[in-house]
């Protein structure tokens, strides 16, 4: 196969070095061992087309690889696949200030796109802790969300066009940056969130926004889960929130220890809400805060007085995932509608405390848009496989509860390898059958990221 790949790529853009295979063949999921047969680094659309056609002709599988910050194994190559790294397709190809549209290659880092926008007095609002290394192609493949979805939506909402190579090796130019285009099925939205199972996203037209006003950050100490939802309700009246995040005291303890950070408030609380909003809403926010204090939903709070302090408060939330990594967490990424959140939280909390009486459980996430991250930490006496198997047995109980609320078993991290067997808790048999049909249409020989997403 290396010989065939060498007909497309020069030697410096193919590697079979063991360290490279491990590096480019895995993402941030720890449950799998990377075992690709090669990694290639295309630089042009034509090379990607040639590669996909070769994969069809020679019957080998491809795994797309962006910033590899995923948490569901979507970018893991564990069965001799060829990894397609977009690291060398990291150029911004054009910018139109009147349309506020950037054309970029799939390997542009999310952070680089944010910086590009900022240099032009604009704003790319999709943001998350991993944005420094994640790539726009991967963001599209997983429809990445993050911390400002409550105000700005998901990656899907910012993609005005994309160029993709289907599993059959055909080039699709979807929507071409148009605002209006009423000509039938929009394949752009089918490819967004398809986790590389239908084709490879090679280029995208990304919309930028005007930057928001200066922002203020508040961290509030809350007495209980249900208080968080009351606090959200109080602030939604009159304050346009850019973020409404939460974390439990256990999650806070981990990030503080890992980064040596001071506590946000004098006394510890079971839960904390982190809010970000326009500075002009400060009076309305202060009134909402008073109301929350009066009703005892909030015990105390801190308001950022500078950008540096705002960044320090954000670090308490954004650093959590990384600080949990050494504890071998079993991750859940759930969502329900906000109106169902109070009841769901009560039921999920009861289920989790019963299923994991001796385990440390960290709750956090983007509760303002209905998304909860639930990390169960491995007790030191347990082996990793034993712990994972135990959690895997509990998952169906939790997912059954999610299904009762018509929620999602993967709100923003994708399905990948990790949640494939559980897809039926969020998608009906009819939907899964349609997914299989679409997969066959786009990728008749099954070369695109096999065994991901679809059970
Ligand atoms: C976050 O919101 C990320 O910090 C990661 O989505 C969540 O590691 C996790 O469970
Ligand atoms: Zn998240």
Coordinates of C-alpha atoms and ligand atoms in Angstrom, one line a residue:
X1 CA 0.0 0.0 0.0
X2 CA 2.9 2.4 0.8
X3 CA 4.0 2.1 -2.9
X4 CA 0.5 3.0 -4.0
X5 CA 0.4 6.0 -1.6
X6 CA 3.8 7.1 -3.0
X7 CA 2.2 7.6 -6.4
X8 CA 0.3 10.5 -4.7
X9 CA 2.5 11.8 -1.9
X10 CA 6.2 12.5 -1.7
X11 CA 8.1 10.6 0.9
X12 CA 8.1 13.6 3.4
X13 CA 4.3 13.4 3.5
X14 CA 3.8 9.7 4.3
X15 CA 4.9 8.3 7.5
X16 CA 4.9 4.8 9.0
X17 CA 7.1 5.7 12.0
X18 CA 5.6 4.0 15.1
X19 CA 5.5 7.3 17.1
X20 CA 3.8 9.1 14.3
X21 CA 1.2 6.3 13.9
X22 CA 0.4 6.5 17.6
X23 CA 0.3 10.4 17.5
X24 CA -1.9 10.9 14.4
X25 CA -3.9 7.7 14.9
X26 CA -5.5 8.6 18.2
X27 CA -7.5 11.4 19.8
X28 CA -8.1 12.3 23.4
X29 CA -10.1 9.1 24.0
X30 CA -7.9 6.8 26.1
X31 CA -9.9 3.6 25.7
X32 CA -8.3 2.6 22.3
X33 CA -4.9 1.7 21.0
X34 CA -3.9 3.5 17.8
X35 CA -2.8 1.0 15.0
X36 CA -3.0 2.7 11.6
X37 CA -0.8 1.5 8.8
X38 CA 0.3 4.9 7.6
X39 CA -0.4 8.6 8.0
X40 CA -0.5 10.9 4.9
X41 CA -0.5 14.7 4.8
X42 CA -2.3 16.0 1.7
X43 CA -1.9 19.6 0.6
X44 CA -4.5 20.0 -2.1
X45 CA -8.0 19.0 -2.9
X46 CA -6.7 17.0 -5.9
X47 CA -4.5 14.9 -3.6
X48 CA -7.5 14.1 -1.4
X49 CA -9.5 13.0 -4.4
X50 CA -6.7 10.8 -5.6
X51 CA -6.3 9.3 -2.2
X52 CA -10.0 8.5 -1.8
X53 CA -10.1 6.9 -5.3
X54 CA -7.0 4.9 -4.4
X55 CA -8.7 3.7 -1.2
X56 CA -11.7 2.5 -3.2
X57 CA -9.5 0.8 -5.8
X58 CA -7.3 -0.9 -3.3
X59 CA -9.9 -1.5 -0.6
X60 CA -8.2 0.3 2.3
X61 CA -10.0 2.5 4.9
X62 CA -9.3 6.2 5.7
X63 CA -9.6 7.9 9.0
X64 CA -9.7 11.7 8.9
X65 CA -7.5 13.4 11.5
X66 CA -7.8 17.1 12.5
X67 CA -6.6 18.4 15.9
X68 CA -7.5 15.1 17.5
X69 CA -9.1 16.7 20.5
X70 CA -12.2 14.5 20.3
X71 CA -13.4 12.5 23.2
X72 CA -15.4 9.8 21.5
X73 CA -12.8 8.0 19.4
X74 CA -14.1 9.5 16.1
X75 CA -10.5 10.1 14.9
X76 CA -9.0 6.8 16.3
X77 CA -7.5 4.5 13.7
X78 CA -7.2 1.1 15.3
X79 CA -7.4 -1.4 12.4
X80 CA -4.6 -0.6 9.9
X81 CA -6.4 2.3 8.3
X82 CA -4.6 5.2 6.5
X83 CA -4.9 8.3 8.6
X84 CA -5.5 11.5 6.6
X85 CA -4.0 14.4 8.5
X86 CA -5.1 17.9 7.5
X87 CA -2.2 19.5 9.3
X88 CA -0.7 20.7 6.0
X89 CA -4.0 22.1 4.7
X90 CA -4.0 25.0 7.2
X91 CA -4.3 28.0 4.9
X92 CA -6.8 30.8 4.9
X93 CA -7.7 31.0 1.2
X94 CA -9.8 34.2 1.1
X95 CA -11.8 36.8 3.0
X96 CA -14.6 39.0 1.9
X97 CA -15.2 41.9 4.4
X98 CA -18.6 42.8 3.0
X99 CA -19.9 39.3 3.4
X100 CA -17.8 38.7 6.5
X101 CA -16.9 35.3 5.0
X102 CA -13.6 33.5 5.3
X103 CA -12.7 30.6 3.0
X104 CA -10.3 28.2 4.8
X105 CA -8.8 24.8 4.4
X106 CA -10.0 22.1 6.8
X107 CA -6.7 22.1 8.8
X108 CA -7.0 25.7 10.0
X109 CA -6.9 25.7 13.8
X110 CA -10.1 27.0 15.4
X111 CA -7.9 29.4 17.5
X112 CA -6.2 30.6 14.3
X113 CA -9.6 31.4 12.7
X114 CA -10.6 33.3 15.9
X115 CA -7.3 35.3 15.7
X116 CA -7.8 36.0 12.0
X117 CA -11.3 37.4 12.8
X118 CA -10.0 39.5 15.7
X119 CA -7.3 41.0 13.5
X120 CA -10.1 42.3 11.2
X121 CA -12.2 43.6 14.0
X122 CA -14.6 40.6 13.7
X123 CA -15.4 37.6 15.8
X124 CA -15.6 33.8 15.3
X125 CA -17.9 32.8 18.2
X126 CA -17.6 29.1 18.4
X127 CA -15.2 28.5 21.3
X128 CA -14.1 25.8 23.7
X129 CA -11.1 24.8 25.9
X130 CA -9.5 22.8 23.0
X131 CA -9.9 25.6 20.4
X132 CA -6.1 26.2 20.3
X133 CA -5.4 22.8 18.7
X134 CA -8.7 21.7 17.3
X135 CA -9.2 22.2 13.5
X136 CA -12.2 23.7 11.7
X137 CA -12.6 20.5 9.6
X138 CA -13.0 18.5 12.8
X139 CA -15.3 21.1 14.2
X140 CA -17.5 20.7 11.1
X141 CA -17.3 16.9 11.2
X142 CA -18.5 16.9 14.8
X143 CA -20.7 20.1 14.7
X144 CA -18.6 21.4 17.6
X145 CA -20.4 23.4 20.3
X146 CA -18.6 24.6 23.4
X147 CA -19.1 27.5 25.8
X148 CA -21.1 30.2 23.9
X149 CA -23.8 28.0 22.2
X150 CA -26.4 29.7 24.4
X151 CA -25.8 32.9 22.4
X152 CA -24.2 32.0 19.1
X153 CA -25.2 28.4 18.3
X154 CA -23.1 25.6 17.0
X155 CA -20.5 25.3 14.3
X156 CA -23.4 24.4 11.9
X157 CA -24.7 28.0 12.3
X158 CA -21.5 29.5 11.0
X159 CA -20.7 27.3 8.0
X160 CA -22.0 29.0 4.8
X161 CA -20.4 26.5 2.4
X162 CA -18.1 23.6 2.2
X163 CA -16.1 21.5 -0.2
X164 CA -16.0 17.8 0.5
X165 CA -14.8 14.6 -1.2
X166 CA -17.3 11.8 -0.8
X167 CA -16.4 8.3 0.0
X168 CA -16.9 7.5 -3.7
X169 CA -14.2 10.2 -4.6
X170 CA -16.6 12.8 -5.9
X171 CA -16.1 16.5 -5.1
X172 CA -19.2 18.2 -3.6
X173 CA -19.2 22.0 -3.4
X174 CA -22.0 22.7 -1.0
X175 CA -23.8 26.0 -0.9
X176 CA -20.8 28.1 -2.0
X177 CA -21.2 30.7 0.8
X178 CA -24.7 31.7 -0.3
X179 CA -27.1 33.2 2.2
X180 CA -30.2 32.1 0.2
X181 CA -30.3 28.9 -1.8
X182 CA -33.6 27.1 -2.0
X183 CA -32.6 24.3 -4.4
X184 CA -33.4 21.2 -2.4
X185 CA -31.4 19.0 -0.1
X186 CA -28.6 20.9 1.6
X187 CA -25.7 18.3 1.7
X188 CA -23.7 20.8 3.7
X189 CA -25.9 20.1 6.8
X190 CA -25.7 16.4 6.2
X191 CA -21.9 16.5 6.2
X192 CA -21.8 18.7 9.3
X193 CA -21.8 16.3 12.2
X194 CA -21.3 13.2 10.0
X195 CA -18.0 12.4 11.8
X196 CA -16.1 11.7 8.6
X197 CA -18.3 8.7 7.7
X198 CA -19.7 10.2 4.4
X199 CA -16.7 12.1 3.1
X200 CA -13.8 14.3 3.9
X201 CA -14.4 18.1 4.4
X202 CA -11.5 19.8 2.7
X203 CA -12.5 23.5 2.6
X204 CA -15.2 25.7 4.3
X205 CA -16.7 29.1 4.0
X206 CA -17.1 30.4 7.5
X207 CA -19.2 33.3 8.6
X208 CA -17.8 35.8 11.0
X209 CA -19.8 38.1 13.4
X210 CA -19.3 41.6 14.8
X211 CA -17.5 41.4 18.1
X212 CA -19.6 41.6 21.2
X213 CA -19.3 44.5 23.6
X214 CA -16.8 44.0 26.5
X215 CA -17.9 41.1 28.6
X216 CA -18.3 40.6 32.3
X217 CA -18.0 37.2 34.1
X218 CA -19.8 36.2 37.3
X219 CA -19.3 33.1 39.4
X220 CA -22.1 32.3 41.7
X221 CA -22.2 29.8 44.5
X222 CA -25.4 27.7 44.5
X223 CA -27.0 25.5 47.1
X224 CA -28.3 22.7 44.8
X225 CA -28.9 21.5 41.3
X226 CA -32.4 23.0 41.1
X227 CA -31.1 26.4 42.3
X228 CA -28.9 26.5 39.1
X229 CA -32.0 26.5 36.9
X230 CA -33.7 29.2 39.0
X231 CA -30.6 31.3 38.6
X232 CA -30.7 30.8 34.8
X233 CA -34.3 31.8 34.8
X234 CA -33.6 35.0 36.8
X235 CA -30.8 36.1 34.6
X236 CA -32.6 35.3 31.3
X237 CA -35.0 38.1 32.2
X238 CA -33.2 41.2 30.9
X239 CA -29.6 39.9 30.5
X240 CA -28.4 38.5 27.1
X241 CA -26.1 35.7 28.3
X242 CA -23.1 34.8 26.3
X243 CA -22.4 31.8 28.5
X244 CA -24.1 30.0 31.4
X245 CA -21.8 27.2 32.6
X246 CA -21.8 25.2 35.8
X247 CA -19.5 23.0 37.8
X248 CA -19.8 21.0 41.0
X249 CA -17.5 21.5 44.0
X250 CA -15.7 18.2 43.3
X251 CA -14.9 19.5 39.7
X252 CA -13.7 22.8 41.2
X253 CA -11.4 20.9 43.7
X254 CA -9.7 19.1 40.8
X255 CA -9.0 22.1 38.6
X256 CA -7.9 24.2 41.6
X257 CA -5.4 21.5 42.6
X258 CA -4.1 21.0 39.1
X259 CA -3.6 24.6 38.4
X260 CA -3.0 25.9 41.9
X261 CA -6.0 28.4 41.6
X262 CA -7.6 30.2 44.6
X263 CA -11.3 29.5 45.3
X264 CA -13.7 31.9 43.6
X265 CA -15.7 32.5 46.8
X266 CA -14.9 32.6 50.5
X267 CA -17.1 29.6 51.4
X268 CA -17.5 26.4 49.3
X269 CA -20.8 25.7 47.7
X270 CA -22.1 22.4 46.2
X271 CA -22.4 24.0 42.8
X272 CA -21.2 27.0 40.9
X273 CA -22.7 28.9 37.9
X274 CA -20.4 30.9 35.6
X275 CA -22.1 33.5 33.6
X276 CA -20.8 35.8 30.9
X277 CA -22.8 38.8 29.6
X278 CA -22.4 42.2 27.9
X279 CA -21.1 44.9 30.2
X280 CA -24.1 47.1 29.3
X281 CA -26.3 44.5 31.1
X282 CA -24.5 45.0 34.4
X283 CA -27.4 46.7 36.1
X284 CA -29.9 44.1 35.1
X285 CA -27.4 41.4 36.1
X286 CA -27.0 43.0 39.5
X287 CA -30.7 43.1 40.0
X288 CA -31.0 39.4 39.0
X289 CA -28.2 38.6 41.5
X290 CA -30.1 40.3 44.3
X291 CA -33.2 38.4 43.4
X292 CA -31.2 35.1 43.6
X293 CA -29.7 36.1 46.9
X294 CA -33.2 36.9 48.4
X295 CA -34.6 33.5 47.3
X296 CA -31.4 31.7 48.6
X297 CA -30.7 30.2 45.2
X298 CA -27.3 31.8 45.5
X299 CA -25.2 32.1 48.6
X300 CA -22.4 34.4 47.3
X301 CA -21.0 35.7 44.0
X302 CA -18.0 37.4 42.4
X303 CA -18.0 39.7 39.4
X304 CA -15.0 40.2 37.2
X305 CA -13.4 43.7 37.5
X306 CA -11.0 43.2 34.6
X307 CA -10.3 41.0 31.6
X308 CA -7.5 39.3 33.6
X309 CA -9.9 38.4 36.4
X310 CA -12.5 37.2 33.9
X311 CA -9.9 34.9 32.4
X312 CA -9.0 33.6 35.9
X313 CA -12.7 32.8 36.6
X314 CA -13.0 31.1 33.2
X315 CA -9.9 29.0 33.9
X316 CA -11.9 27.4 36.8
X317 CA -14.4 26.0 34.3
X318 CA -12.3 25.5 31.1
X319 CA -9.5 23.7 33.0
X320 CA -11.7 21.1 34.4
X321 CA -11.6 18.5 31.6
X322 CA -7.8 18.5 31.5
X323 CA -7.5 18.4 35.3
X324 CA -9.6 15.3 35.4
X325 CA -7.5 13.4 32.7
X326 CA -5.1 11.9 35.3
X327 CA -8.0 10.4 37.1
X328 CA -9.0 8.2 34.1
X329 CA -12.5 9.6 33.9
X330 CA -15.5 7.8 32.3
X331 CA -17.2 10.6 30.4
X332 CA -20.8 11.3 29.7
X333 CA -22.0 14.2 27.6
X334 CA -25.8 14.4 27.9
X335 CA -28.4 16.9 26.9
X336 CA -32.1 17.4 27.6
X337 CA -34.4 20.3 27.0
X338 CA -34.1 23.1 29.5
X339 CA -37.7 22.6 30.6
X340 CA -36.9 19.0 31.5
X341 CA -33.6 19.8 33.2
X342 CA -34.8 20.1 36.8
X343 CA -36.6 16.7 36.8
X344 CA -33.8 15.0 34.8
X345 CA -31.1 16.3 37.1
X346 CA -33.0 15.0 40.1
X347 CA -33.4 11.5 38.5
X348 CA -29.9 11.4 37.1
X349 CA -28.4 12.4 40.4
X350 CA -30.3 9.7 42.2
X351 CA -29.3 7.1 39.6
X352 CA -25.7 8.1 39.7
X353 CA -25.4 8.1 43.5
X354 CA -27.0 4.7 43.6
X355 CA -24.9 3.2 40.7
X356 CA -21.6 4.7 41.8
X357 CA -21.9 4.9 45.6
X358 CA -18.1 4.8 46.1
X359 CA -17.0 6.7 43.1
X360 CA -16.1 10.4 42.8
X361 CA -18.4 12.0 40.3
X362 CA -17.7 15.4 38.8
X363 CA -20.6 17.3 37.2
X364 CA -20.0 20.3 35.0
X365 CA -20.9 21.7 31.6
X366 CA -23.0 24.0 29.5
X367 CA -26.2 23.8 31.5
X368 CA -27.5 27.0 29.9
X369 CA -28.0 25.1 26.7
X370 CA -29.1 21.8 28.3
X371 CA -25.7 20.1 28.1
X372 CA -24.2 18.2 31.0
X373 CA -20.7 16.7 31.3
X374 CA -20.7 13.9 33.9
X375 CA -17.2 12.5 34.6
X376 CA -16.9 9.4 36.9
X377 CA -13.4 9.1 38.3
X378 CA -11.6 5.8 38.6
X379 CA -10.9 4.8 42.2
X380 CA -7.2 4.1 42.6
X381 CA -7.8 0.5 43.6
X382 CA -9.5 -0.4 40.3
X383 CA -7.8 -1.4 37.1
X384 CA -8.7 0.7 34.0
X385 CA -10.5 -2.2 32.1
X386 CA -12.4 -3.2 35.2
X387 CA -13.5 0.4 35.9
X388 CA -14.5 1.0 32.3
X389 CA -16.5 -2.3 32.1
X390 CA -18.3 -1.4 35.3
X391 CA -19.2 2.1 34.0
X392 CA -20.2 0.6 30.6
X393 CA -22.7 -1.6 32.4
X394 CA -24.3 1.4 34.1
X395 CA -24.5 3.5 30.9
X396 CA -27.7 1.8 29.6
X397 CA -29.5 2.8 32.8
X398 CA -28.5 6.4 32.4
X399 CA -29.2 6.4 28.7
X400 CA -32.6 4.9 29.3
X401 CA -33.3 7.9 31.5
X402 CA -32.0 10.3 28.9
X403 CA -34.3 8.5 26.3
X404 CA -37.3 9.0 28.7
X405 CA -36.7 12.7 28.4
X406 CA -36.0 12.5 24.6
X407 CA -32.6 13.8 25.3
X408 CA -29.2 13.1 23.7
X409 CA -26.6 10.6 24.8
X410 CA -24.0 12.7 23.1
X411 CA -24.7 16.4 23.2
X412 CA -21.5 17.7 21.6
X413 CA -18.7 15.1 21.7
X414 CA -20.1 12.9 18.9
X415 CA -20.6 9.2 18.8
X416 CA -17.4 7.9 17.3
X417 CA -16.4 4.4 18.5
X418 CA -17.3 5.1 22.1
X419 CA -21.1 5.6 21.9
X420 CA -21.9 3.7 18.7
X421 CA -23.5 0.8 20.5
X422 CA -25.8 3.2 22.4
X423 CA -27.0 5.3 19.5
X424 CA -30.4 3.6 19.6
X425 CA -31.1 5.5 22.9
X426 CA -31.2 8.8 21.0
X427 CA -32.1 7.8 17.4
X428 CA -35.0 5.6 16.2
X429 CA -34.5 2.4 14.2
X430 CA -36.0 4.3 11.2
X431 CA -33.4 7.0 11.6
X432 CA -30.5 4.5 11.9
X433 CA -31.8 2.7 8.8
X434 CA -31.7 6.0 6.9
X435 CA -28.2 6.7 8.2
X436 CA -27.1 3.3 6.8
X437 CA -28.7 4.1 3.5
X438 CA -27.0 7.5 3.3
X439 CA -23.7 5.9 4.2
X440 CA -24.0 3.4 1.3
X441 CA -24.9 6.3 -1.1
X442 CA -22.0 8.5 -0.1
X443 CA -19.5 5.8 0.6
X444 CA -20.5 2.6 -1.4
X445 CA -17.3 0.7 -0.6
X446 CA -17.2 1.7 3.1
X447 CA -13.8 3.4 3.0
X448 CA -14.7 6.5 5.1
X449 CA -14.0 6.2 8.8
X450 CA -15.5 2.7 9.1
X451 CA -17.1 1.5 12.4
X452 CA -17.7 5.0 13.6
X453 CA -21.1 6.5 14.5
X454 CA -23.4 3.9 12.9
X455 CA -23.9 0.7 15.0
Ligands
LIG1 C1 -15.8 20.9 28.1 O1 -16.9 21.4 28.1 C2 -15.4 19.9 27.1 O2 -14.9 21.2 29.0 C3 -14.9 18.6 27.7 O3 -16.5 19.6 26.3 C4 -15.8 17.9 28.6 O4 -14.1 16.4 29.2 C5 -15.2 16.6 29.2 O5 -16.1 15.7 29.7
LIG2 ZN1 -18.2 20.8 26.7

